[in-house]
GROMACS .gro file of C-alpha atoms in nm:
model
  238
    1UNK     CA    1  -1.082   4.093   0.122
    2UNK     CA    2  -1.359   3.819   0.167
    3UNK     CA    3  -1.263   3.489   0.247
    4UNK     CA    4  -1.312   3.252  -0.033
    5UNK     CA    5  -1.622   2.981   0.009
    6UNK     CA    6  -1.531   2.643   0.147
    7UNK     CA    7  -1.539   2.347  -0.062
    8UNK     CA    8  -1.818   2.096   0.033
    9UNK     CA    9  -1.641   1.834   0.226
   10UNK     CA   10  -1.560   1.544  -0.008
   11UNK     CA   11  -1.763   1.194  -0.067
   12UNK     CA   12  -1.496   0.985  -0.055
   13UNK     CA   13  -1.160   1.006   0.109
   14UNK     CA   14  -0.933   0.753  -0.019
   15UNK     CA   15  -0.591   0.615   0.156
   16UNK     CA   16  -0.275   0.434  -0.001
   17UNK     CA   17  -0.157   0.128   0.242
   18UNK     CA   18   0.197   0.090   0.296
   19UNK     CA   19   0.403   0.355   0.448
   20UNK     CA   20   0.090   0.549   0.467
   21UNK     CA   21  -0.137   0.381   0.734
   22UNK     CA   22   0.201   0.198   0.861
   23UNK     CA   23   0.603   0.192   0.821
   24UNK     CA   24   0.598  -0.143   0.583
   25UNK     CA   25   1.018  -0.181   0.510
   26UNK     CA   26   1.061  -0.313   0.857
   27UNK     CA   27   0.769  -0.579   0.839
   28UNK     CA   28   0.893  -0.699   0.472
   29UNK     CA   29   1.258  -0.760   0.641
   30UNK     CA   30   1.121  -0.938   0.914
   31UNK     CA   31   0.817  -1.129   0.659
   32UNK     CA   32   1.122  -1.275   0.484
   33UNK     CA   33   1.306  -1.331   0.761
   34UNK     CA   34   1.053  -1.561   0.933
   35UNK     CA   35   0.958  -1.722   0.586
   36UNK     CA   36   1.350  -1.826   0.551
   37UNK     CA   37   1.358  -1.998   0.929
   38UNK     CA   38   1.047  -2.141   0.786
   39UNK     CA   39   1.241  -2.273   0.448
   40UNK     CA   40   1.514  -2.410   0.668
   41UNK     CA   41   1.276  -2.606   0.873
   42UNK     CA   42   1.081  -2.714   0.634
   43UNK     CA   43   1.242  -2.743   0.329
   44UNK     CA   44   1.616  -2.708   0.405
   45UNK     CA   45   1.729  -2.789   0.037
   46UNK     CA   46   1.590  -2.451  -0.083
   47UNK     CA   47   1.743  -2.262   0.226
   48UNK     CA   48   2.073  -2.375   0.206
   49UNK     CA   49   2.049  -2.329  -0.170
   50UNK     CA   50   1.918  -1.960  -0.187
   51UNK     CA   51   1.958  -1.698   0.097
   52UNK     CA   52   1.708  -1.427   0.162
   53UNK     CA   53   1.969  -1.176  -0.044
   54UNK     CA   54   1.972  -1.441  -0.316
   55UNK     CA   55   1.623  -1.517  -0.325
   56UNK     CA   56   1.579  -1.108  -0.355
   57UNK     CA   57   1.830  -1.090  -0.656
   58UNK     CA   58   1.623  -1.390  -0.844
   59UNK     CA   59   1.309  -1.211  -0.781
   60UNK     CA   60   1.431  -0.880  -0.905
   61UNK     CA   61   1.557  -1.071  -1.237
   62UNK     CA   62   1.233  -1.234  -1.295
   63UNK     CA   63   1.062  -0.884  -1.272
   64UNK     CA   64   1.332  -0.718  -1.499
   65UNK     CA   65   1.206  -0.968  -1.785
   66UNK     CA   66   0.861  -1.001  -1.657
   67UNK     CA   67   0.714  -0.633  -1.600
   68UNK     CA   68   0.406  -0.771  -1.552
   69UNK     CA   69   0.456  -0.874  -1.208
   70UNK     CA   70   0.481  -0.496  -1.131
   71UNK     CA   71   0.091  -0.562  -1.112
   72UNK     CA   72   0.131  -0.824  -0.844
   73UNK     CA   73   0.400  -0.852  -0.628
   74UNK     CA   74   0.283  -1.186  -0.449
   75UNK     CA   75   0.235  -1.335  -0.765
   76UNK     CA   76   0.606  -1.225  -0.852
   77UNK     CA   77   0.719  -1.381  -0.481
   78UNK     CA   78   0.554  -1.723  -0.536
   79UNK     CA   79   0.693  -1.730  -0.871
   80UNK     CA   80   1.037  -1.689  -0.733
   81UNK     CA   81   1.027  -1.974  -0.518
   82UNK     CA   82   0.873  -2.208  -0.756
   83UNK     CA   83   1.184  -2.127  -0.963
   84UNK     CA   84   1.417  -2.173  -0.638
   85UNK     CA   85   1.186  -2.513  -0.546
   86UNK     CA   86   1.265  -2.668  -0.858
   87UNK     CA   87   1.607  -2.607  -0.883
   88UNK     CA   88   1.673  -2.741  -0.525
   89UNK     CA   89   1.469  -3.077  -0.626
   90UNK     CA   90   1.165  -2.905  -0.324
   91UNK     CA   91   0.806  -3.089  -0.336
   92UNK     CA   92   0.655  -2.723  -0.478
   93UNK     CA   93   0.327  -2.819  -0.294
   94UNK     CA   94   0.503  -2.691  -0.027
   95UNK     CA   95   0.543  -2.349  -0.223
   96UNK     CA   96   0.149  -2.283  -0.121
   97UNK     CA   97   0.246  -2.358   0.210
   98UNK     CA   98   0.530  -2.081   0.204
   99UNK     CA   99   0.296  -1.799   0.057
  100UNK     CA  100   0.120  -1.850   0.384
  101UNK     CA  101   0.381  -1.818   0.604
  102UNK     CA  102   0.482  -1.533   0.404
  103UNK     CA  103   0.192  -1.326   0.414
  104UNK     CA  104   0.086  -1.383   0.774
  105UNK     CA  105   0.429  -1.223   0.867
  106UNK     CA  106   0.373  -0.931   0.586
  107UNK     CA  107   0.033  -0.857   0.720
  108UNK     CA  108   0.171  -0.840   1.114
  109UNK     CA  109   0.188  -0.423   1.049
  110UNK     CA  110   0.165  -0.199   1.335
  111UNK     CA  111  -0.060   0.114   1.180
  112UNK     CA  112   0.098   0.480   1.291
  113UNK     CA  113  -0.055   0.563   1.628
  114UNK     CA  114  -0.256   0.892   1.470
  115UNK     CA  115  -0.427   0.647   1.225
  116UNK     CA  116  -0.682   0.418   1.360
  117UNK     CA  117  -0.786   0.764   1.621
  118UNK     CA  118  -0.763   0.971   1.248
  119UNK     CA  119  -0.997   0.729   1.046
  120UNK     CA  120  -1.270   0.698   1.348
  121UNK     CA  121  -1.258   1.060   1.365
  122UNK     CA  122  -1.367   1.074   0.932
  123UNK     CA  123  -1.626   0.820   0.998
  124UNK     CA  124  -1.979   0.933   0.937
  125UNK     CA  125  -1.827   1.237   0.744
  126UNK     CA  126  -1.710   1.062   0.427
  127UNK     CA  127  -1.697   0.734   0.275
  128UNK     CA  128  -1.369   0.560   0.328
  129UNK     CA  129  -1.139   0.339   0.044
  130UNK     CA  130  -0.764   0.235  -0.017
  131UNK     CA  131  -0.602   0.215  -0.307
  132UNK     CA  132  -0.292   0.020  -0.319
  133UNK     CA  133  -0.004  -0.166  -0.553
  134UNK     CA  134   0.100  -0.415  -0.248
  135UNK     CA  135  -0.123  -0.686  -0.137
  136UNK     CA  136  -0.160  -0.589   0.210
  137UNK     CA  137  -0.487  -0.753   0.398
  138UNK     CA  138  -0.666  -0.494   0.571
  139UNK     CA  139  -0.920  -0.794   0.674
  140UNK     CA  140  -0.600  -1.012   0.836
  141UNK     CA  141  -0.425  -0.670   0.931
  142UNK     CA  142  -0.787  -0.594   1.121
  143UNK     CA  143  -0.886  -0.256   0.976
  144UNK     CA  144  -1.146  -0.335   0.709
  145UNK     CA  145  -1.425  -0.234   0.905
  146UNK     CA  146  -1.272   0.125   0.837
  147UNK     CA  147  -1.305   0.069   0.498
  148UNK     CA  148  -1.613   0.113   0.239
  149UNK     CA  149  -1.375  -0.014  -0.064
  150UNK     CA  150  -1.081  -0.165  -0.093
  151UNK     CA  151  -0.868  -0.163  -0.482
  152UNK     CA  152  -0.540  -0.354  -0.518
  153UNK     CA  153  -0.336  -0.366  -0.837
  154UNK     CA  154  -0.334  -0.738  -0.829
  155UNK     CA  155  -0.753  -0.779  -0.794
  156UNK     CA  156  -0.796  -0.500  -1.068
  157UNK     CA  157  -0.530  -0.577  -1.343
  158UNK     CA  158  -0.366  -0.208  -1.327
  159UNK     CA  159  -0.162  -0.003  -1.080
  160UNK     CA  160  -0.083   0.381  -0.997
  161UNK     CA  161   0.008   0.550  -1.177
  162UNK     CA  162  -0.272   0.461  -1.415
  163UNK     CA  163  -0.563   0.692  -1.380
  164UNK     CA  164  -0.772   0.335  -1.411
  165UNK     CA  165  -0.714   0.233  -1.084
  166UNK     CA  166  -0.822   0.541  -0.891
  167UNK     CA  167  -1.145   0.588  -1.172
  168UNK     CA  168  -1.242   0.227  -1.072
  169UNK     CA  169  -1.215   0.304  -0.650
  170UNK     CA  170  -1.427   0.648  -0.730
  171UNK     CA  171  -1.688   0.425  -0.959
  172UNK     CA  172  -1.706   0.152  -0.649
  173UNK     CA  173  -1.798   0.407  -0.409
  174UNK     CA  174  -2.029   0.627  -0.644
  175UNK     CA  175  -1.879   0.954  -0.659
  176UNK     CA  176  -1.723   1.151  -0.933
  177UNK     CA  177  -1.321   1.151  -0.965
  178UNK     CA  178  -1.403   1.530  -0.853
  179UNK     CA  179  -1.572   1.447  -0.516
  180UNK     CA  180  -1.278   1.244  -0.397
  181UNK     CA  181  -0.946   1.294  -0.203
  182UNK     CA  182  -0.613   1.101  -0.207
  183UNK     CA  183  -0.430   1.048   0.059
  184UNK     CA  184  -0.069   0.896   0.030
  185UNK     CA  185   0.280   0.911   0.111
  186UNK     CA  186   0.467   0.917  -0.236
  187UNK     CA  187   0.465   1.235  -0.436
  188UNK     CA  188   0.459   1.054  -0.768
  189UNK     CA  189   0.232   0.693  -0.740
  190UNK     CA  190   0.028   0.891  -0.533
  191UNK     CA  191  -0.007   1.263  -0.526
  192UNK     CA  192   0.030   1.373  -0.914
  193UNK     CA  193  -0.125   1.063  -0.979
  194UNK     CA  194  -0.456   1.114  -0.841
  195UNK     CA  195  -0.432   1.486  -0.935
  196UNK     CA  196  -0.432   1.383  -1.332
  197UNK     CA  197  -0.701   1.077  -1.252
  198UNK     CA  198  -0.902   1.420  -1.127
  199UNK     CA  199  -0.879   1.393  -0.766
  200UNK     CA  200  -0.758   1.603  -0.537
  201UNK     CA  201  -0.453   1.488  -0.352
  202UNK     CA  202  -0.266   1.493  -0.007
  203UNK     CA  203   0.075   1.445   0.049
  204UNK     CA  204   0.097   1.253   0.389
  205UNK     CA  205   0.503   1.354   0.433
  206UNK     CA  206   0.575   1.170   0.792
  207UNK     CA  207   0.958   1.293   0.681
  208UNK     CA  208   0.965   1.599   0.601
  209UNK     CA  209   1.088   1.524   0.245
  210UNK     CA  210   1.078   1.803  -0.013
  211UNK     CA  211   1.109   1.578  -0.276
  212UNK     CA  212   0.797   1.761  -0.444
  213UNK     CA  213   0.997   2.034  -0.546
  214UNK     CA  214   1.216   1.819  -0.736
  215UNK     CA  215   0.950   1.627  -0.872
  216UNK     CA  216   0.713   1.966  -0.969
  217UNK     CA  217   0.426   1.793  -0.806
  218UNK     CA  218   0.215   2.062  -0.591
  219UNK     CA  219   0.037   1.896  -0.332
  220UNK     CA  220  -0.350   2.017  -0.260
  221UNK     CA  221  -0.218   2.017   0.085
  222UNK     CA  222   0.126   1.828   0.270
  223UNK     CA  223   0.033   1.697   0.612
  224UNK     CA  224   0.283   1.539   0.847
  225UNK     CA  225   0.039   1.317   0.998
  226UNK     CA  226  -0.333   1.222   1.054
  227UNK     CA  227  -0.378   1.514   1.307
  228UNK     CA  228  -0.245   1.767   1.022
  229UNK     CA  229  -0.472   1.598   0.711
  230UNK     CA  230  -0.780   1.631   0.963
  231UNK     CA  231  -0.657   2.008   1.074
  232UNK     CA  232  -0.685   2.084   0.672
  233UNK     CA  233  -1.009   1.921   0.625
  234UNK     CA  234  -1.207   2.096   0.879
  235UNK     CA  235  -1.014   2.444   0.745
  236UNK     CA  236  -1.050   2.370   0.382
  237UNK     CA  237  -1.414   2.190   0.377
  238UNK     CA  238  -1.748   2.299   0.483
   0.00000   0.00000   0.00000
């Protein structure tokens, strides 16, 4: 039998962030960490008020009757420690002050070592976005140069699942929903996702999980890594 025609390689390859490009559970433990020796230097009433565990508890009550925050998850944080501020009698100008602390320890990732080698290797051959519902800094993180277009949740007022969000990366870069690939770690935010916003999608499964087949998501391809996803490119593409 003939071998079936390559696909024309696509315009636009587009990434999730967190436990994508890097592990992020690790660096949120230690973010919050640092940010609490930070509370108990500077503002001691809050720390010995609220512990990281009950700071995390308040948060997750605040998004239980506030959805909304789904859409930003800083905007949830600060929130929470406004709350925590004023019950402990804290100056909240210091709450600003905080957020910064905070997110200079969230953005301290350490990328997968096949990434940065995997996204010089795509440039030249496609243009290059993210797509993500965190509010990582890939400018403070050091990789935006990478990166054609960048689309948070929090910047565009809708997350993934929503078809909106991935439409609005494809419109930023100027190709069709078509002419695009997704590349992310979770089978549902991310893979069947992006397949019913009209993309095709990748499964980048660093576990092994075969959490697809409980899900009934089918992959375009599952890749284990950056070597793997550019392996399928150059066999699936022109």
């Amino acid at each position: 039998m003939p071998t079936p025609p390559r696909r024309p390689w696509p315009k636009a390859i587009l990434f999730d962030l967190d436990d994508t490009l890097w592990p992020i559970a690790p660096v949120i433990v230690q973010a919050e960490q640092t940010l609490h020796a930070w509370l108990q230097q500077h503002t001691p009433r809050v720390a010995e008020r609220f512990s990281i565990d009950h700071l995390r508890l308040a948060r997750l009550a605040l998004l239980a009757s506030k959805p909304e925050f789904h859409l930003d998850l800083g905007a949830l944080r600060r929130a929470g420690l406004i709350s925590a501020f004023e019950e402990a009698g804290e100056d909240l100008d210091l709450v600003e002050h905080a957020m910064v602390h905070f997110f200079a320890a969230r953005n301290a990732v350490i990328p997968y070592d096949d990434v940065v080698p995997g996204l010089l290797r795509l440039k030249g051959r496609t243009l290059i976005g993210s797509i993500s519902n965190g509010n990582a800094d890939l400018q403070a993180i050091g990789l935006a140069h990478h990166f054609q277009v960048s689309v948070a949740a929090h910047q565009l007022g809708c997350a993934k699942p929503d078809a909106a969000i991935f439409h609005a990366a494809c419109a930023q870069l100027g190709v069709a929903p078509a002419e695009a690939l997704y590349v992310g770690d979770d089978v549902l935010l991310d893979v069947q996702a992006a397949q019913r916003a009209g993309l095709r999608a990748v499964w980048l499964n660093r576990t092994g999980s075969t959490g697809h087949l409980a899900h009934g998501v089918a992959p375009d391809a599952i890749c284990g890594n950056f070597d793997e996803l550019l392996d399928w490119l150059q066999r699936e593409y022109e």
